[in-house]
PDB file of N, CA and C in Angstrom:
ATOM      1  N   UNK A   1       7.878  -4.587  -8.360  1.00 89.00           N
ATOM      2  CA  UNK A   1       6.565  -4.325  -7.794  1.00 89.00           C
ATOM      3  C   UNK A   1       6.422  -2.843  -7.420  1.00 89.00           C
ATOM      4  N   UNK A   2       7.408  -2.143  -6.689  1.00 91.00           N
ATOM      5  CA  UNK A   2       7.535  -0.801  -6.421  1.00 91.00           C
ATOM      6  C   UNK A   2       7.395  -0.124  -7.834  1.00 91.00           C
ATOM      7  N   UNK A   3       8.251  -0.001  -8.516  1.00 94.00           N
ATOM      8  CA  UNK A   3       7.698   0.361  -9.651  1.00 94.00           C
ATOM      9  C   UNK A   3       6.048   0.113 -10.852  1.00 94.00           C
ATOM     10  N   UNK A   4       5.796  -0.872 -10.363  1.00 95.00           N
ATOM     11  CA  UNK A   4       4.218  -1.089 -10.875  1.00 95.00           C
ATOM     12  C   UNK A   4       2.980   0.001  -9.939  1.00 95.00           C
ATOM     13  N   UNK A   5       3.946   0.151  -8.405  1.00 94.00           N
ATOM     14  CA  UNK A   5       3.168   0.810  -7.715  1.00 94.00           C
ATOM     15  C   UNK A   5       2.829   2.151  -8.437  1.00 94.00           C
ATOM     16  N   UNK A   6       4.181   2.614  -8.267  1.00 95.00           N
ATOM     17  CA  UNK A   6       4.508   4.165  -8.609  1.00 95.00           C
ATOM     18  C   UNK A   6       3.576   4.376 -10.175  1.00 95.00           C
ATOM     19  N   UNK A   7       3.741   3.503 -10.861  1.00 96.00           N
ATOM     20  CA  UNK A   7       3.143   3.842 -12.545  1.00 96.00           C
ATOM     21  C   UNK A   7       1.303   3.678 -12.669  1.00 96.00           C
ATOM     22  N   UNK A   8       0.942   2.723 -11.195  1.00 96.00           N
ATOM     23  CA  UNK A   8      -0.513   2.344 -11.229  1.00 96.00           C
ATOM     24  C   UNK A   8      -1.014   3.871 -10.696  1.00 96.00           C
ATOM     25  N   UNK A   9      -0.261   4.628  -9.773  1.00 96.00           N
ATOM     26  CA  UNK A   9      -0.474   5.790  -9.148  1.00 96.00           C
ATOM     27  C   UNK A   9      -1.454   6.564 -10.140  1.00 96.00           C
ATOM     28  N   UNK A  10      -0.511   6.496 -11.370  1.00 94.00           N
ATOM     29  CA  UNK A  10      -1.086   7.870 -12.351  1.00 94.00           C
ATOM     30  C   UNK A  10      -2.313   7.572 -12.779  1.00 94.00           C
ATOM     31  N   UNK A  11      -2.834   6.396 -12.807  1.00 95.00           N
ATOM     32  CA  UNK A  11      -4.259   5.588 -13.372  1.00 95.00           C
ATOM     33  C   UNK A  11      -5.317   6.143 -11.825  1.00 95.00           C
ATOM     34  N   UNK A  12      -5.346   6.237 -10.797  1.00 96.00           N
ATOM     35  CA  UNK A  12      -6.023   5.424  -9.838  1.00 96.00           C
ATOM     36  C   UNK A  12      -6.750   6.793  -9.734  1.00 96.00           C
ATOM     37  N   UNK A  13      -8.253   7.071  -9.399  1.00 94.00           N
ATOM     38  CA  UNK A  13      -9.079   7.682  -9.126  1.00 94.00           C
ATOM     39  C   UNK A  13      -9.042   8.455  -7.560  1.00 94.00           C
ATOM     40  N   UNK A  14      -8.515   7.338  -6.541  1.00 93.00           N
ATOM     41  CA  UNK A  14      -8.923   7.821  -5.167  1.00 93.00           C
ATOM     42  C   UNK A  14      -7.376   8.547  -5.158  1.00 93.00           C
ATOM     43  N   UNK A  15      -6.597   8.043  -5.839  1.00 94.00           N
ATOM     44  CA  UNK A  15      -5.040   8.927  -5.943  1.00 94.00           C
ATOM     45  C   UNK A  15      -5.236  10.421  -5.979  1.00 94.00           C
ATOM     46  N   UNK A  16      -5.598  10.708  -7.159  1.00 93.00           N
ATOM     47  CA  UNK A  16      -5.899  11.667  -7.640  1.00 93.00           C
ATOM     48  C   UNK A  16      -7.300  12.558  -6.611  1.00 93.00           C
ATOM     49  N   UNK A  17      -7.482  12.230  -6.770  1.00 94.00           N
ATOM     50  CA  UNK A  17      -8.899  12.878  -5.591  1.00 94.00           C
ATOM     51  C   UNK A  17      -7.626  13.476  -4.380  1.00 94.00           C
ATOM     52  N   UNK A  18      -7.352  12.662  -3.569  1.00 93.00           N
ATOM     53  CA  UNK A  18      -5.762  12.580  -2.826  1.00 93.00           C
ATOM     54  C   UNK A  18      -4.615  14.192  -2.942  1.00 93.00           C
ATOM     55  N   UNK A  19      -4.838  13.894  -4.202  1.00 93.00           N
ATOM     56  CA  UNK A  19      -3.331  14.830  -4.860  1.00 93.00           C
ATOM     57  C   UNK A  19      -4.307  16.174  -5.038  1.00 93.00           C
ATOM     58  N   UNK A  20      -5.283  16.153  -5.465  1.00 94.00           N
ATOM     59  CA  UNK A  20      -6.089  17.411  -6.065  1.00 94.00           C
ATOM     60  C   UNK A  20      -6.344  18.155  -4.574  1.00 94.00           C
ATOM     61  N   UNK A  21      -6.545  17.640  -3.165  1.00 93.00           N
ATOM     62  CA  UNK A  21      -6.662  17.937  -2.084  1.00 93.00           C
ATOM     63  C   UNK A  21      -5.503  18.032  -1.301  1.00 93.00           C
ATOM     64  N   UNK A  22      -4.070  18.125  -1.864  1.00 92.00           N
ATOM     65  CA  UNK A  22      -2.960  18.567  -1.051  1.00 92.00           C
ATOM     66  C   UNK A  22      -3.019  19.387   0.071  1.00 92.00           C
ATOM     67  N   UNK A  23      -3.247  20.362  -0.385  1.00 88.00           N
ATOM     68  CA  UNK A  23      -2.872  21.596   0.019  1.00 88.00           C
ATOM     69  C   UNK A  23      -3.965  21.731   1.289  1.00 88.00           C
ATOM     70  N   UNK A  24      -4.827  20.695   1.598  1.00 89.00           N
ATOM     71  CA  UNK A  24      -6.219  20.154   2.803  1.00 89.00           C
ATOM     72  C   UNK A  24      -5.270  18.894   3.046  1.00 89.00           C
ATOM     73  N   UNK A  25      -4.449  18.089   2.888  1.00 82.00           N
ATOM     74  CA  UNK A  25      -3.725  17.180   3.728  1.00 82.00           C
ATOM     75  C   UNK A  25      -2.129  17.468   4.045  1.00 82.00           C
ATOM     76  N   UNK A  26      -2.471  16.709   5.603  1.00 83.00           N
ATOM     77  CA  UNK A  26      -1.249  17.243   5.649  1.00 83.00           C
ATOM     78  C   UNK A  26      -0.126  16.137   5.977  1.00 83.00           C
ATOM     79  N   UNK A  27      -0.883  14.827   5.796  1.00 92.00           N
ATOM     80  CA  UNK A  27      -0.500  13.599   5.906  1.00 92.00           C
ATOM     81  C   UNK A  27       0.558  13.543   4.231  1.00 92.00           C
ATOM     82  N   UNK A  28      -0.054  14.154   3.332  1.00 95.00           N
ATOM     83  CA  UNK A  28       0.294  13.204   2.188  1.00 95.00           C
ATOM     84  C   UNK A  28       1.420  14.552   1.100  1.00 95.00           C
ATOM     85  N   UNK A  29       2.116  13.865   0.546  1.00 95.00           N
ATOM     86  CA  UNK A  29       3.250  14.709  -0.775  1.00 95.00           C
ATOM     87  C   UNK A  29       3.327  14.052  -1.816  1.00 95.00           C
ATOM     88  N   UNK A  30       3.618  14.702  -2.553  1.00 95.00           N
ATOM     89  CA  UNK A  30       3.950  14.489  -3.682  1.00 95.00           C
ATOM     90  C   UNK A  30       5.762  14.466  -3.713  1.00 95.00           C
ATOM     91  N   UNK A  31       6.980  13.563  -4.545  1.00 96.00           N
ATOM     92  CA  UNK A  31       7.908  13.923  -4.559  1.00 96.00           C
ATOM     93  C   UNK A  31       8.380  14.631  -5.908  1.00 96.00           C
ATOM     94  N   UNK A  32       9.538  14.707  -5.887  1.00 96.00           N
ATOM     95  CA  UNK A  32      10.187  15.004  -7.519  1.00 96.00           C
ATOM     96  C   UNK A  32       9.849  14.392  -8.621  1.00 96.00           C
ATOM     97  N   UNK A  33       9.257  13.172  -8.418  1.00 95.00           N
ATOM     98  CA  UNK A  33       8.529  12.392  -9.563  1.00 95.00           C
ATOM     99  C   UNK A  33       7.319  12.583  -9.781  1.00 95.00           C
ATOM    100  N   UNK A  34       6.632  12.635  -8.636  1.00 94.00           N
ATOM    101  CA  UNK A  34       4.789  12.824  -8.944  1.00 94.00           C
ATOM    102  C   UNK A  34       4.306  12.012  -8.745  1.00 94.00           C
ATOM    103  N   UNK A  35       5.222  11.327  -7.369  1.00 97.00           N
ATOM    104  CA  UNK A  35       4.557  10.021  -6.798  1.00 97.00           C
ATOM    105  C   UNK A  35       3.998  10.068  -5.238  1.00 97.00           C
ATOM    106  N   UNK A  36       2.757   9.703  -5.028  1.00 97.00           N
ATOM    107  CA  UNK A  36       2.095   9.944  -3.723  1.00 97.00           C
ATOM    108  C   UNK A  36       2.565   9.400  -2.549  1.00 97.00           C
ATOM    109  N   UNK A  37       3.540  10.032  -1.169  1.00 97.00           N
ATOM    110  CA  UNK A  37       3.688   9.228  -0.354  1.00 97.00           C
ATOM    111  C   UNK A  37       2.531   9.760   0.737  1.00 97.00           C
ATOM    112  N   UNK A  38       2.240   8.999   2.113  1.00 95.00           N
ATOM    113  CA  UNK A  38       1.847   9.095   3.184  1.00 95.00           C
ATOM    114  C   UNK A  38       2.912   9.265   3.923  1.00 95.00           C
ATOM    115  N   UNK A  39       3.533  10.571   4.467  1.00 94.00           N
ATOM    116  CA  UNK A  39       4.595  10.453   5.104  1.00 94.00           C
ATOM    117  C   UNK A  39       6.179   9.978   4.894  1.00 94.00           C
ATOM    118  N   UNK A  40       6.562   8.614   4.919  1.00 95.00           N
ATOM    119  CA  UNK A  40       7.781   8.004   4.291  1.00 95.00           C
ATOM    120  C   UNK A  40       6.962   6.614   3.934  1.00 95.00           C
ATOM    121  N   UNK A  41       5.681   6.876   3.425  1.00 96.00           N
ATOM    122  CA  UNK A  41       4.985   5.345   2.867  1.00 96.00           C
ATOM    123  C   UNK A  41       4.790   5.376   1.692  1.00 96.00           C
ATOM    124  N   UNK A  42       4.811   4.741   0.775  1.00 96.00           N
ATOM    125  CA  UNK A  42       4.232   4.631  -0.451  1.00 96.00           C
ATOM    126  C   UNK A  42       2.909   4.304  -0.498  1.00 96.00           C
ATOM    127  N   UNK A  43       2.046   5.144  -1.275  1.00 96.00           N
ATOM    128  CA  UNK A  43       0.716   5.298  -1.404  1.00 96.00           C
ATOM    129  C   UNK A  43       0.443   4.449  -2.313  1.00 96.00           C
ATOM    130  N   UNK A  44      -0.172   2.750  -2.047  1.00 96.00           N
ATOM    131  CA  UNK A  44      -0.239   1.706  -2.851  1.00 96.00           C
ATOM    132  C   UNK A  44      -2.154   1.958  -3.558  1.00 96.00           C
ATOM    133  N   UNK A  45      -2.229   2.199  -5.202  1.00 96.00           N
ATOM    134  CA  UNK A  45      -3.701   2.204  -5.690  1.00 96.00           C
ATOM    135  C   UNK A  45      -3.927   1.435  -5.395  1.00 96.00           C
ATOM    136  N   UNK A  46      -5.428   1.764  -5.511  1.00 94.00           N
ATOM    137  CA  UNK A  46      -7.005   0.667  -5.311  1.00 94.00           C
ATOM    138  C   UNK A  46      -6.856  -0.401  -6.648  1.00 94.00           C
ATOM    139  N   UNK A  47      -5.820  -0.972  -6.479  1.00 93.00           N
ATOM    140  CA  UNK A  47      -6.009  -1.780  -7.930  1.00 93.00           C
ATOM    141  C   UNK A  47      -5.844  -3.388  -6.675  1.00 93.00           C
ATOM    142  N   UNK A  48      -6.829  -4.438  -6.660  1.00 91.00           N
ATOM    143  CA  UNK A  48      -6.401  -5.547  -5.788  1.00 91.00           C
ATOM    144  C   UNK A  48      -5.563  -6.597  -6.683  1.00 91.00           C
ATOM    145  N   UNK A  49      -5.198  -6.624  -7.929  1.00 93.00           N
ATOM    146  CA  UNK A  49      -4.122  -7.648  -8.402  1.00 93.00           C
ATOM    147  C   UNK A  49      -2.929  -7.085  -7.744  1.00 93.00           C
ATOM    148  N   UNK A  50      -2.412  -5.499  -7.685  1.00 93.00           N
ATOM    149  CA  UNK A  50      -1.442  -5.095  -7.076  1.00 93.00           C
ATOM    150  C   UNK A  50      -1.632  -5.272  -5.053  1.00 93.00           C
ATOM    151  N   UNK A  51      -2.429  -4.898  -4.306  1.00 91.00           N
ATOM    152  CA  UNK A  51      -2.731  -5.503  -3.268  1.00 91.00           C
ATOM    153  C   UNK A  51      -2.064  -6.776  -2.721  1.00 91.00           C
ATOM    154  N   UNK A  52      -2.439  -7.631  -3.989  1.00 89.00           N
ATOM    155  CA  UNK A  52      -2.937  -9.190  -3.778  1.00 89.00           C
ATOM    156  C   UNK A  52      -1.111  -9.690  -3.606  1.00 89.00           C
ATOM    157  N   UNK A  53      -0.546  -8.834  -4.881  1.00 90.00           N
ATOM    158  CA  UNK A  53       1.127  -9.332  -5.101  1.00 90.00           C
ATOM    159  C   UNK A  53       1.582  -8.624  -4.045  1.00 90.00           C
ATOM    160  N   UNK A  54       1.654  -7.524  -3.434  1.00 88.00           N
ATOM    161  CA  UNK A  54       2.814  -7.048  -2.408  1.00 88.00           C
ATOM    162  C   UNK A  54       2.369  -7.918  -0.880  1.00 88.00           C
ATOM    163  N   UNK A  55       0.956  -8.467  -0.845  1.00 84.00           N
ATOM    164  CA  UNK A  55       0.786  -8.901   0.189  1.00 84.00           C
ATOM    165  C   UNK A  55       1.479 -10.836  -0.054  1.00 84.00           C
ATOM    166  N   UNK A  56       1.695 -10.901  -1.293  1.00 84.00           N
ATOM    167  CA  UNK A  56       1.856 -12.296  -1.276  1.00 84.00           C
ATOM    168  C   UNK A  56       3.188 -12.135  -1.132  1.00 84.00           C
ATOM    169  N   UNK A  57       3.968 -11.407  -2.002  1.00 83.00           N
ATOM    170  CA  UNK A  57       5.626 -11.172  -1.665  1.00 83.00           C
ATOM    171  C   UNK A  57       5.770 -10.696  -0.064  1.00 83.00           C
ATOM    172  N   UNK A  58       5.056 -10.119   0.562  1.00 77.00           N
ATOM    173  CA  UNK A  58       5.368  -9.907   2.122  1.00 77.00           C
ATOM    174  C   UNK A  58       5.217 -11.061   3.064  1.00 77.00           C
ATOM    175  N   UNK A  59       4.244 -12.187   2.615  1.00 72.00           N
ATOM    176  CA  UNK A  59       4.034 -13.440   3.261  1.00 72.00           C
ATOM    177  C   UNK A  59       5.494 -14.065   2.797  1.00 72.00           C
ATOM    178  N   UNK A  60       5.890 -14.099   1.479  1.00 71.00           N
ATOM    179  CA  UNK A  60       6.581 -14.819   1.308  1.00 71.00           C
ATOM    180  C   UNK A  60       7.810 -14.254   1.694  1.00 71.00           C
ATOM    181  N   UNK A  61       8.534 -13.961   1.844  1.00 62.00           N
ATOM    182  CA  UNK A  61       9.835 -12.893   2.763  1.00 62.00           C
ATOM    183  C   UNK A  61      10.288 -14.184   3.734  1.00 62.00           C
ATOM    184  N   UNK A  62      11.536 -14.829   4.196  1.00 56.00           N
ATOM    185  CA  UNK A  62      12.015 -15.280   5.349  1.00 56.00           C
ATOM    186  C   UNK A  62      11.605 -14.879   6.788  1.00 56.00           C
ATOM    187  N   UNK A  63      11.530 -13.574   6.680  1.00 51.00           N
ATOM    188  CA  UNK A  63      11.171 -13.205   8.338  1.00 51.00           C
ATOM    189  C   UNK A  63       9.934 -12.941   8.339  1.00 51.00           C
ATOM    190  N   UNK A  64       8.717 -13.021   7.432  1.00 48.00           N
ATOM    191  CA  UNK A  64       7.708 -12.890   8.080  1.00 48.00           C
ATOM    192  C   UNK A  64       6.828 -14.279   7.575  1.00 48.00           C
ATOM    193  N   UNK A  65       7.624 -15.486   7.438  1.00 48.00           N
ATOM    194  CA  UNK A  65       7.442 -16.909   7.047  1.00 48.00           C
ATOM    195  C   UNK A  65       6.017 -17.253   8.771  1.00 48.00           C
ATOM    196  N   UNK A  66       4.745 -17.341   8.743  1.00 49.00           N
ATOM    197  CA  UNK A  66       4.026 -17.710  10.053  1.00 49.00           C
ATOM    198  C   UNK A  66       4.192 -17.129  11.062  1.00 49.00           C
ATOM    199  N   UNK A  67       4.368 -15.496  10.558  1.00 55.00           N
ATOM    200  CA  UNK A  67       4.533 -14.533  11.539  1.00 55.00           C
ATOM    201  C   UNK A  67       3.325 -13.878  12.311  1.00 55.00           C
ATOM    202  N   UNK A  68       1.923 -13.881  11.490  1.00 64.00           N
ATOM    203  CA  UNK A  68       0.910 -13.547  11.786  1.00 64.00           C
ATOM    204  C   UNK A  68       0.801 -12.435  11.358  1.00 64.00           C
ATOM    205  N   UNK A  69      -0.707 -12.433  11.134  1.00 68.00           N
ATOM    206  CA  UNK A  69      -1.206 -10.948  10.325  1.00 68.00           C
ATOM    207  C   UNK A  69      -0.952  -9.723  11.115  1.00 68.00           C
ATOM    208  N   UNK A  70      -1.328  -9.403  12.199  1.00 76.00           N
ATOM    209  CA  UNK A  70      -0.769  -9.092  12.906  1.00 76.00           C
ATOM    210  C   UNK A  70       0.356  -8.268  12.586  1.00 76.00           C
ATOM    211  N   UNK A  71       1.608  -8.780  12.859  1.00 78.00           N
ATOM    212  CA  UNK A  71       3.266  -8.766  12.783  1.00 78.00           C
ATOM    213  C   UNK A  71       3.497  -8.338  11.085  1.00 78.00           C
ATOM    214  N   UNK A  72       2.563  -8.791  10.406  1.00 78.00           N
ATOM    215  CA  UNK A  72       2.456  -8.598   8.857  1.00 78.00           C
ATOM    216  C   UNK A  72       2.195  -7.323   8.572  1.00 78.00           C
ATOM    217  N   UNK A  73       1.111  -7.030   8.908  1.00 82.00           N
ATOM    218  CA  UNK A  73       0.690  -5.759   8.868  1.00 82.00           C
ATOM    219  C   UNK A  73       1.371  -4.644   9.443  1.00 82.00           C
ATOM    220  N   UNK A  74       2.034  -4.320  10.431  1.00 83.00           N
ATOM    221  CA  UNK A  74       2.876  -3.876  11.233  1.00 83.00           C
ATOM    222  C   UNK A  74       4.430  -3.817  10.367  1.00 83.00           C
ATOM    223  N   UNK A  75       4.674  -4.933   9.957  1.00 82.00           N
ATOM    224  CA  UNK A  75       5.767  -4.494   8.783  1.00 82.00           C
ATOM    225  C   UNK A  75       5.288  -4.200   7.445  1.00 82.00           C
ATOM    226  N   UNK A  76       4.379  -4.237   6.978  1.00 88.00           N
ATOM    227  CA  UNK A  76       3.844  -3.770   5.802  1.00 88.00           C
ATOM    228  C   UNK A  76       3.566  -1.824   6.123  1.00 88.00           C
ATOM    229  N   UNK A  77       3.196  -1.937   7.165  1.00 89.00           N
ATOM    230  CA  UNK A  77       2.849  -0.507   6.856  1.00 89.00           C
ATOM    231  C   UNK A  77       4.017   0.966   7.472  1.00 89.00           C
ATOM    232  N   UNK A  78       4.962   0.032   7.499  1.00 90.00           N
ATOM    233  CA  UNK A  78       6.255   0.874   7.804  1.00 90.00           C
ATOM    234  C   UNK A  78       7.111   1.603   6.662  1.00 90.00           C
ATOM    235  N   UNK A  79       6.351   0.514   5.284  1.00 92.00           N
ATOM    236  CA  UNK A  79       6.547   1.187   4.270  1.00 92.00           C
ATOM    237  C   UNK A  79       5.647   1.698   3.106  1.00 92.00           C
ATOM    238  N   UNK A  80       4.555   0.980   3.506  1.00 94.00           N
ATOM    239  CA  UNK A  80       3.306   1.592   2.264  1.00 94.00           C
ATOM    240  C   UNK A  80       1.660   1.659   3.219  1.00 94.00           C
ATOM    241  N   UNK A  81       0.888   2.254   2.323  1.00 94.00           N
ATOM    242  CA  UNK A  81      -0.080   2.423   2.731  1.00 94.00           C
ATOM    243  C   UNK A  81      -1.267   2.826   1.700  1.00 94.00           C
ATOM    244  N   UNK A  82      -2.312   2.071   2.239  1.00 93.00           N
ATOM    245  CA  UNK A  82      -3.684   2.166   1.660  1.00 93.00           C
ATOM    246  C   UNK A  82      -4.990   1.787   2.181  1.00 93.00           C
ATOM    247  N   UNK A  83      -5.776   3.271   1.341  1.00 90.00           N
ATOM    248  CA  UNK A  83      -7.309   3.135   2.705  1.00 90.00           C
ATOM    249  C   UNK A  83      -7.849   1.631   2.899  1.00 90.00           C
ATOM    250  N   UNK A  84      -7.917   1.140   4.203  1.00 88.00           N
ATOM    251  CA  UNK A  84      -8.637  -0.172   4.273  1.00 88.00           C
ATOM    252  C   UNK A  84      -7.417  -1.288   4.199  1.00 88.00           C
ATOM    253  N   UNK A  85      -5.904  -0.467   4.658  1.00 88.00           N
ATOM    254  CA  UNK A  85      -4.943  -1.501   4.211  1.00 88.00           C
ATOM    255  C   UNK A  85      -4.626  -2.864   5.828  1.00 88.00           C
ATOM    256  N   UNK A  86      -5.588  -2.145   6.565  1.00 86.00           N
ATOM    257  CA  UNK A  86      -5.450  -3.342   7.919  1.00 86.00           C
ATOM    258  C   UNK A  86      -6.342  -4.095   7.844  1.00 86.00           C
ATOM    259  N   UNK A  87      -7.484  -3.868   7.531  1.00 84.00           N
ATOM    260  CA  UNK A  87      -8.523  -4.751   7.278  1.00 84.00           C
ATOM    261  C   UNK A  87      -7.958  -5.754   6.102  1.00 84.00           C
ATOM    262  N   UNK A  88      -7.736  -4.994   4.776  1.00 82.00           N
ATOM    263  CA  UNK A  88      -6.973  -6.450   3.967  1.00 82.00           C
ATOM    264  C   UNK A  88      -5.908  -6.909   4.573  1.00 82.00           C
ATOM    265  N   UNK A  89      -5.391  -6.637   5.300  1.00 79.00           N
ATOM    266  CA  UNK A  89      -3.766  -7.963   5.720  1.00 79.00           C
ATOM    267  C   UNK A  89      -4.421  -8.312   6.636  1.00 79.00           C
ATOM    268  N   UNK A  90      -5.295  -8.115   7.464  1.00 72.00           N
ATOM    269  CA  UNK A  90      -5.872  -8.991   8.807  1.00 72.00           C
ATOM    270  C   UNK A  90      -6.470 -10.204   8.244  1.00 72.00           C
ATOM    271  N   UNK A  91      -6.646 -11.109   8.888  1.00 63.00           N
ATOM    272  CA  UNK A  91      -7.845 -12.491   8.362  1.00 63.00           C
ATOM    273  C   UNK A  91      -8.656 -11.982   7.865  1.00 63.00           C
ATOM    274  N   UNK A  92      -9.625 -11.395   8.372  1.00 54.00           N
ATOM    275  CA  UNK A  92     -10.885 -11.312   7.650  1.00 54.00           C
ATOM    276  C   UNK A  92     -10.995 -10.724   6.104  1.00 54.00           C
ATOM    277  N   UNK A  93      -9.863 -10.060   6.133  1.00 44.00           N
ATOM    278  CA  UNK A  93      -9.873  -9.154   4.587  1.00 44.00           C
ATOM    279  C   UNK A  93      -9.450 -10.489   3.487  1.00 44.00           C
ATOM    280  N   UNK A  94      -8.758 -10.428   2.811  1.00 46.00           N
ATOM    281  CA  UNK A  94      -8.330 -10.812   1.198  1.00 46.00           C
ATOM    282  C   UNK A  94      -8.117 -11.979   1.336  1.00 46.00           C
ATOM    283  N   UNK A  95      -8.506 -13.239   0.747  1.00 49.00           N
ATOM    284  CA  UNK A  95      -8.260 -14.064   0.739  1.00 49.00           C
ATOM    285  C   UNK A  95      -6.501 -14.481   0.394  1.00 49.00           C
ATOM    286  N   UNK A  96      -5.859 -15.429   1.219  1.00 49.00           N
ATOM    287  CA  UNK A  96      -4.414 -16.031   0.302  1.00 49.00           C
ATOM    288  C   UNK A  96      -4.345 -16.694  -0.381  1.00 49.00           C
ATOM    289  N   UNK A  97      -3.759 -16.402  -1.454  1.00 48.00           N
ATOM    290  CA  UNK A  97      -3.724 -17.225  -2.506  1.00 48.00           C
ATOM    291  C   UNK A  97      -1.851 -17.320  -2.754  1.00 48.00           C
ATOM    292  N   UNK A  98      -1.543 -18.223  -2.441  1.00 47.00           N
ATOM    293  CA  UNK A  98       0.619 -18.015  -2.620  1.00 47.00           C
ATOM    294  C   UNK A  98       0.857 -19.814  -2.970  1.00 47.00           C
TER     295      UNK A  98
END
């Protein structure tokens, strides 16, 4: 999945908008590959089939088995990130489908 991330990167519009404005953020890098982090996050594209899978593999995980969105979100974003990414892991955002 990390790797689908990193390769959807080079496709994604708001990425790029992102990367073309470096040098005006000071949140975001580029590494040795030419992959967008937020800090130590991975910068997940606007693509929602990819969304849809890292949020279903994060439900599905042992420790966050009826942990609440909440607690979900909070470990989701310790390692990736994307605009509007609390609103989709909260209830009201994306429907589950697992």
């Amino acid at each position: 999945l990390i790797s689908r991330i990193k390769e959807a990167q080079k496709e994604d519009s708001e990425i790029w908008t992102i990367v073309e404005n470096l040098n005006k953020q000071v949140k975001f890098h580029l590494d040795e590959d030419n992959v967008l982090w937020q800090g130590t996050r991975l910068v997940v594209p606007n693509d929602a089939t990819l969304r849809e899978a890292l949020l279903t593999e994060a439900h599905s995980l042992p420790f966050s088995v009826h942990s609440g969105s909440t607690k979900m979100y909070h470990d989701l974003k310790q390692y990736f990130w994307w605009s509007g990414m609390k609103r989709d892991v909260m209830p009201s955002g994306l429907l589950w489908i697992v």
